[in-house]
mmCIF file of C-alpha atoms in Angstrom:
data_model
loop_
_atom_site.group_PDB
_atom_site.id
_atom_site.type_symbol
_atom_site.label_atom_id
_atom_site.label_comp_id
_atom_site.label_asym_id
_atom_site.label_seq_id
_atom_site.Cartn_x
_atom_site.Cartn_y
_atom_site.Cartn_z
ATOM 1 C CA MET A 174 -28.857 -3.300 -0.710
ATOM 2 C CA PHE A 175 -25.387 -2.659 -2.141
ATOM 3 C CA GLU A 176 -23.268 0.399 -1.389
ATOM 4 C CA ILE A 177 -19.824 0.787 -2.989
ATOM 5 C CA THR A 178 -17.386 3.679 -2.502
ATOM 6 C CA PHE A 179 -14.245 3.224 -4.591
ATOM 7 C CA SER A 180 -12.252 6.175 -3.266
ATOM 8 C CA ARG A 181 -12.113 4.647 0.203
ATOM 9 C CA CYS A 182 -12.584 1.079 -0.997
ATOM 10 C CA ILE A 183 -15.505 0.400 1.289
ATOM 11 C CA LEU A 184 -17.993 -2.226 0.248
ATOM 12 C CA LEU A 185 -21.210 -2.605 2.205
ATOM 13 C CA VAL A 186 -23.453 -5.500 1.275
ATOM 14 C CA LEU A 187 -26.660 -5.979 3.211
ATOM 15 C CA LEU A 188 -28.475 -9.143 2.264
ATOM 16 C CA GLU A 189 -30.519 -11.180 4.710
ATOM 17 C CA SER A 190 -28.840 -9.419 7.670
ATOM 18 C CA ILE A 191 -25.303 -10.170 6.432
ATOM 19 C CA VAL A 192 -22.870 -7.229 6.321
ATOM 20 C CA VAL A 193 -19.474 -7.585 4.648
ATOM 21 C CA TYR A 194 -17.072 -4.653 4.336
ATOM 22 C CA CYS A 195 -13.480 -3.578 4.780
ATOM 23 C CA SER A 196 -12.157 -0.761 6.949
ATOM 24 C CA TYR A 197 -8.981 -0.008 5.028
ATOM 25 C CA ASP A 198 -8.004 1.123 1.546
ATOM 26 C CA ARG A 199 -6.653 -1.319 -1.027
ATOM 27 C CA VAL A 200 -4.529 -0.076 -3.903
ATOM 28 C CA TYR A 201 -3.580 -2.103 -6.976
ATOM 29 C CA MET A 202 -0.716 -0.738 -9.095
ATOM 30 C CA ALA A 203 -0.852 -1.992 -12.671
ATOM 31 C CA HIS A 204 -0.852 -0.896 -16.310
ATOM 32 C CA GLU A 205 -2.606 2.042 -17.886
ATOM 33 C CA THR A 206 -1.810 3.244 -21.386
ATOM 34 C CA LYS A 207 -1.169 6.945 -21.853
ATOM 35 C CA ASP A 208 0.457 8.325 -25.034
ATOM 36 C CA GLY A 209 2.012 4.943 -25.757
ATOM 37 C CA TYR A 210 3.719 4.722 -22.370
ATOM 38 C CA GLU A 211 2.508 2.607 -19.492
ATOM 39 C CA THR A 212 1.904 4.812 -16.471
ATOM 40 C CA CYS A 213 -0.562 5.414 -13.673
ATOM 41 C CA SER A 214 -1.109 8.030 -11.031
ATOM 42 C CA GLN A 215 -3.429 8.037 -8.055
ATOM 43 C CA ARG A 216 -3.813 10.131 -4.915
ATOM 44 C CA PHE A 217 -5.591 9.059 -1.738
ATOM 45 C CA LYS A 218 -6.523 11.652 0.879
ATOM 46 C CA GLU A 219 -7.473 11.176 4.532
ATOM 47 C CA SER A 220 -6.414 7.522 4.398
ATOM 48 C CA ILE A 221 -5.802 5.914 7.787
ATOM 49 C CA GLY A 222 -4.289 2.696 6.468
ATOM 50 C CA GLY A 223 -4.320 0.157 3.715
ATOM 51 C CA GLU A 224 -2.657 -2.413 1.515
ATOM 52 C CA ILE A 225 -0.733 -1.764 -1.700
ATOM 53 C CA SER A 226 0.005 -4.485 -4.233
ATOM 54 C CA GLY A 227 1.451 -4.399 -7.718
ATOM 55 C CA LEU A 228 1.679 -6.671 -10.728
ATOM 56 C CA ALA A 229 3.444 -6.420 -14.085
ATOM 57 C CA ARG A 230 3.492 -9.248 -16.629
ATOM 58 C CA PRO A 231 6.380 -9.891 -19.061
ATOM 59 C CA TYR A 232 4.243 -9.450 -22.189
ATOM 60 C CA GLU A 233 3.080 -5.992 -21.080
ATOM 61 C CA LYS A 234 4.918 -2.794 -21.873
ATOM 62 C CA GLN A 235 7.011 -0.862 -19.392
ATOM 63 C CA LEU A 236 5.297 0.455 -16.296
ATOM 64 C CA ASN A 237 5.873 3.630 -14.296
ATOM 65 C CA CYS A 238 3.185 3.732 -11.638
ATOM 66 C CA THR A 239 2.941 6.277 -8.830
ATOM 67 C CA VAL A 240 0.645 6.438 -5.807
ATOM 68 C CA ASN A 241 0.478 9.308 -3.292
ATOM 69 C CA ILE A 242 -1.116 8.570 0.079
ATOM 70 C CA GLU A 243 -2.074 11.359 2.464
ATOM 71 C CA SER A 244 -3.125 10.609 6.029
ATOM 72 C CA PRO A 245 -5.076 13.031 8.267
ATOM 73 C CA LEU A 246 -3.260 16.171 9.429
ATOM 74 C CA GLY A 247 -1.277 15.651 12.610
ATOM 75 C CA THR A 248 -0.417 12.039 11.757
ATOM 76 C CA MET A 249 2.512 10.344 10.071
ATOM 77 C CA LEU A 250 2.763 7.123 8.072
ATOM 78 C CA THR A 251 4.522 3.795 8.262
ATOM 79 C CA ILE A 252 4.951 1.362 5.399
ATOM 80 C CA GLU A 253 6.004 -2.276 5.701
ATOM 81 C CA ILE A 254 7.072 -4.163 2.580
ATOM 82 C CA LYS A 255 5.586 -7.607 3.085
ATOM 83 C CA ASN A 256 7.049 -9.376 0.059
ATOM 84 C CA VAL A 257 8.476 -8.808 -3.396
ATOM 85 C CA ASN A 258 8.886 -11.088 -6.378
ATOM 86 C CA PHE A 259 11.051 -9.212 -8.851
ATOM 87 C CA VAL A 260 12.233 -11.663 -11.525
ATOM 88 C CA THR A 261 14.444 -10.191 -14.255
ATOM 89 C CA ALA A 262 17.313 -11.338 -16.447
ATOM 90 C CA TYR A 263 19.588 -9.128 -14.326
ATOM 91 C CA PRO A 264 18.300 -9.355 -10.734
ATOM 92 C CA SER A 265 20.963 -7.033 -9.297
ATOM 93 C CA ASP A 266 20.288 -4.285 -11.844
ATOM 94 C CA CYS A 267 17.810 -1.693 -10.578
ATOM 95 C CA ASN A 268 17.239 -0.351 -14.091
ATOM 96 C CA PHE A 269 14.692 -3.064 -14.886
ATOM 97 C CA VAL A 270 12.417 -3.485 -11.856
ATOM 98 C CA LYS A 271 12.358 -1.388 -8.698
ATOM 99 C CA LEU A 272 10.122 -0.102 -5.958
ATOM 100 C CA LEU A 273 10.807 3.342 -4.475
ATOM 101 C CA VAL A 274 9.300 4.908 -1.342
ATOM 102 C CA TYR A 275 9.387 8.648 -0.619
ATOM 103 C CA ASP A 276 8.472 10.868 2.319
ATOM 104 C CA GLY A 277 6.124 13.479 0.883
ATOM 105 C CA SER A 278 4.367 13.941 -2.436
ATOM 106 C CA SER A 279 7.463 15.021 -4.382
ATOM 107 C CA PHE A 280 10.024 12.633 -5.818
ATOM 108 C CA GLU A 281 12.668 15.321 -5.473
ATOM 109 C CA THR A 282 13.286 14.044 -1.961
ATOM 110 C CA SER A 283 15.415 10.964 -1.320
ATOM 111 C CA ASN A 284 14.129 7.417 -1.329
ATOM 112 C CA ILE A 285 13.598 6.666 2.388
ATOM 113 C CA VAL A 286 14.095 2.891 2.435
ATOM 114 C CA PRO A 287 17.241 2.226 4.503
ATOM 115 C CA SER A 288 19.897 0.054 2.834
ATOM 116 C CA PHE A 289 18.095 0.406 -0.520
ATOM 117 C CA PRO A 290 19.224 3.841 -1.809
ATOM 118 C CA ASN A 291 18.440 2.901 -5.425
ATOM 119 C CA GLY A 292 15.127 1.279 -4.581
ATOM 120 C CA ILE A 293 14.112 -2.279 -3.844
ATOM 121 C CA CYS A 294 15.186 -4.187 -6.928
ATOM 122 C CA ASN A 295 15.731 -7.831 -5.990
ATOM 123 C CA GLN A 296 14.163 -10.446 -3.768
ATOM 124 C CA SER A 297 15.371 -8.806 -0.540
ATOM 125 C CA ILE A 298 13.022 -6.647 1.507
ATOM 126 C CA PRO A 299 13.669 -4.159 4.346
ATOM 127 C CA SER A 300 13.743 -5.836 7.728
ATOM 128 C CA GLN A 301 12.092 -2.914 9.527
ATOM 129 C CA VAL A 302 8.971 -0.795 9.227
ATOM 130 C CA ILE A 303 9.676 2.482 7.411
ATOM 131 C CA LYS A 304 8.369 5.733 8.921
ATOM 132 C CA THR A 305 7.725 9.098 7.322
ATOM 133 C CA ARG A 306 8.165 12.490 8.986
ATOM 134 C CA SER A 307 5.138 13.945 7.196
ATOM 135 C CA ASN A 308 1.559 12.847 6.562
ATOM 136 C CA THR A 309 2.241 11.998 2.911
ATOM 137 C CA LEU A 310 3.815 8.883 1.446
ATOM 138 C CA SER A 311 4.646 8.241 -2.209
ATOM 139 C CA VAL A 312 5.308 4.881 -3.826
ATOM 140 C CA ARG A 313 6.697 4.381 -7.334
ATOM 141 C CA PHE A 314 6.700 1.012 -9.133
ATOM 142 C CA GLU A 315 8.945 0.922 -12.226
ATOM 143 C CA VAL A 316 9.156 -2.074 -14.558
ATOM 144 C CA SER A 317 10.893 -2.240 -17.948
ATOM 145 C CA GLY A 318 12.651 -5.598 -18.279
ATOM 146 C CA ASN A 319 10.865 -8.366 -16.398
ATOM 147 C CA THR A 320 11.190 -11.967 -17.606
ATOM 148 C CA ASP A 321 8.289 -13.221 -15.492
ATOM 149 C CA ASP A 322 5.442 -11.799 -13.418
ATOM 150 C CA VAL A 323 6.757 -9.257 -10.909
ATOM 151 C CA THR A 324 4.685 -8.558 -7.812
ATOM 152 C CA PHE A 325 4.871 -6.888 -4.424
ATOM 153 C CA GLN A 326 2.701 -6.327 -1.360
ATOM 154 C CA ALA A 327 3.000 -3.599 1.283
ATOM 155 C CA VAL A 328 0.940 -2.304 4.205
ATOM 156 C CA TYR A 329 0.788 1.366 5.191
ATOM 157 C CA THR A 330 -0.625 2.838 8.400
ATOM 158 C CA SER A 331 -1.225 6.313 9.778
ATOM 159 C CA TYR A 332 0.025 6.868 13.316
ATOM 160 C CA THR A 333 0.758 9.314 16.104
ATOM 161 C CA THR A 334 3.152 9.078 19.021
ATOM 162 C CA LEU A 335 0.596 10.253 21.605
ATOM 163 C CA ASP A 336 -2.558 8.491 22.748
ATOM 164 C CA ASP A 337 -5.565 10.648 21.896
ATOM 165 C CA GLY A 338 -7.983 8.142 23.393
ATOM 166 C CA ASN A 339 -9.002 6.804 19.984
ATOM 167 C CA CYS A 340 -5.942 4.781 19.059
ATOM 168 C CA ILE A 341 -4.160 1.532 19.841
ATOM 169 C CA PHE A 342 -0.531 1.400 20.952
ATOM 170 C CA CYS A 343 1.759 -0.948 19.050
ATOM 171 C CA SER A 344 4.902 -2.496 20.524
ATOM 172 C CA GLU A 345 7.097 -0.262 18.338
ATOM 173 C CA GLY A 346 5.819 2.802 20.211
ATOM 174 C CA ILE A 347 3.277 4.177 17.752
ATOM 175 C CA CYS A 348 -0.452 4.667 18.169
ATOM 176 C CA ILE A 349 -2.678 3.618 15.248
ATOM 177 C CA PRO A 350 -6.384 4.370 14.632
ATOM 178 C CA GLU A 351 -8.634 2.015 16.532
ATOM 179 C CA GLU A 352 -10.662 1.459 13.344
ATOM 180 C CA LEU A 353 -7.772 -0.657 12.048
ATOM 181 C CA ALA A 354 -8.053 -3.223 14.848
ATOM 182 C CA CYS A 355 -9.398 -6.638 13.860
ATOM 183 C CA ASP A 356 -9.823 -5.770 10.194
ATOM 184 C CA GLY A 357 -7.778 -8.704 8.915
ATOM 185 C CA LEU A 358 -4.716 -6.597 8.088
ATOM 186 C CA GLY A 359 -1.748 -6.409 10.486
ATOM 187 C CA ASN A 360 -0.914 -2.730 10.928
ATOM 188 C CA CYS A 361 1.325 -3.055 13.984
ATOM 189 C CA ALA A 362 4.736 -4.530 13.172
ATOM 190 C CA ASP A 363 3.906 -7.625 15.239
ATOM 191 C CA SER A 364 0.256 -7.689 14.050
ATOM 192 C CA SER A 365 -0.886 -7.288 17.678
ATOM 193 C CA ASP A 366 -3.829 -5.192 16.436
ATOM 194 C CA GLU A 367 -5.281 -8.465 15.129
ATOM 195 C CA ASN A 368 -5.101 -10.269 18.499
ATOM 196 C CA ASP A 369 -8.135 -11.167 20.618
ATOM 197 C CA CYS A 370 -10.583 -10.481 17.825
ATOM 198 C CA LYS A 371 -14.119 -11.739 17.947
ATOM 199 C CA PRO A 372 -15.472 -13.245 14.709
ATOM 200 C CA SER A 373 -18.047 -10.459 14.420
ATOM 201 C CA ASN A 374 -15.221 -7.869 14.428
ATOM 202 C CA THR A 375 -13.265 -9.424 11.566
ATOM 203 C CA PHE A 376 -14.061 -7.760 8.264
ATOM 204 C CA ILE A 377 -13.612 -9.161 4.768
ATOM 205 C CA CYS A 378 -12.345 -6.803 2.074
ATOM 206 C CA LEU A 379 -13.461 -7.698 -1.443
ATOM 207 C CA LEU A 380 -12.602 -4.724 -3.680
ATOM 208 C CA TYR A 381 -9.474 -2.999 -4.906
ATOM 209 C CA THR A 382 -9.016 0.640 -5.774
ATOM 210 C CA ILE A 383 -7.150 0.382 -9.060
ATOM 211 C CA ALA A 384 -4.293 2.699 -9.935
ATOM 212 C CA GLY A 385 -4.112 1.961 -13.632
ATOM 213 C CA SER A 386 -5.891 -0.840 -15.444
#
């Protein structure tokens, strides 16, 4: 038996009593052609956590990819930029490759990454986890002048500041959904949600939800 749900990126495979699935969303930001311009747009609702990654190759056209992530009402979101590889002819120029993060679904608000007011546009990444004040997070990946493959990876997590009995406290003072524990993805800043995991509680995620292809 195979059951696949792309909107939540949950894969259930039952074959000879073996179950393999993932408990978090995975988002891949890449190219999609629309009216001659490379763009993509995707919205995820009721998402409790996940991984975002992006890729643009030098032979592809310019990319302007946007993802909106909405967590359950009453929660907020964190995002941690794990790594970036933004190779351009002008690495200090944010006009060619940049990653922008916004609090809310509108890009009229300010980019919320501290110390990166114009977006992340070189090999440096924020040293701290970024928190929203709402339950919606928007990420924009813009590429127009890369000389090599440009990539990034980030992890986002819904959280509250109060223990409702169904969450796990992280060392940074936030409480994350207990479903995110032992899923193979570090949602706490120190990845403590992946400690003391039994092999049977470690899930393997095999599919991506694609924002543009």
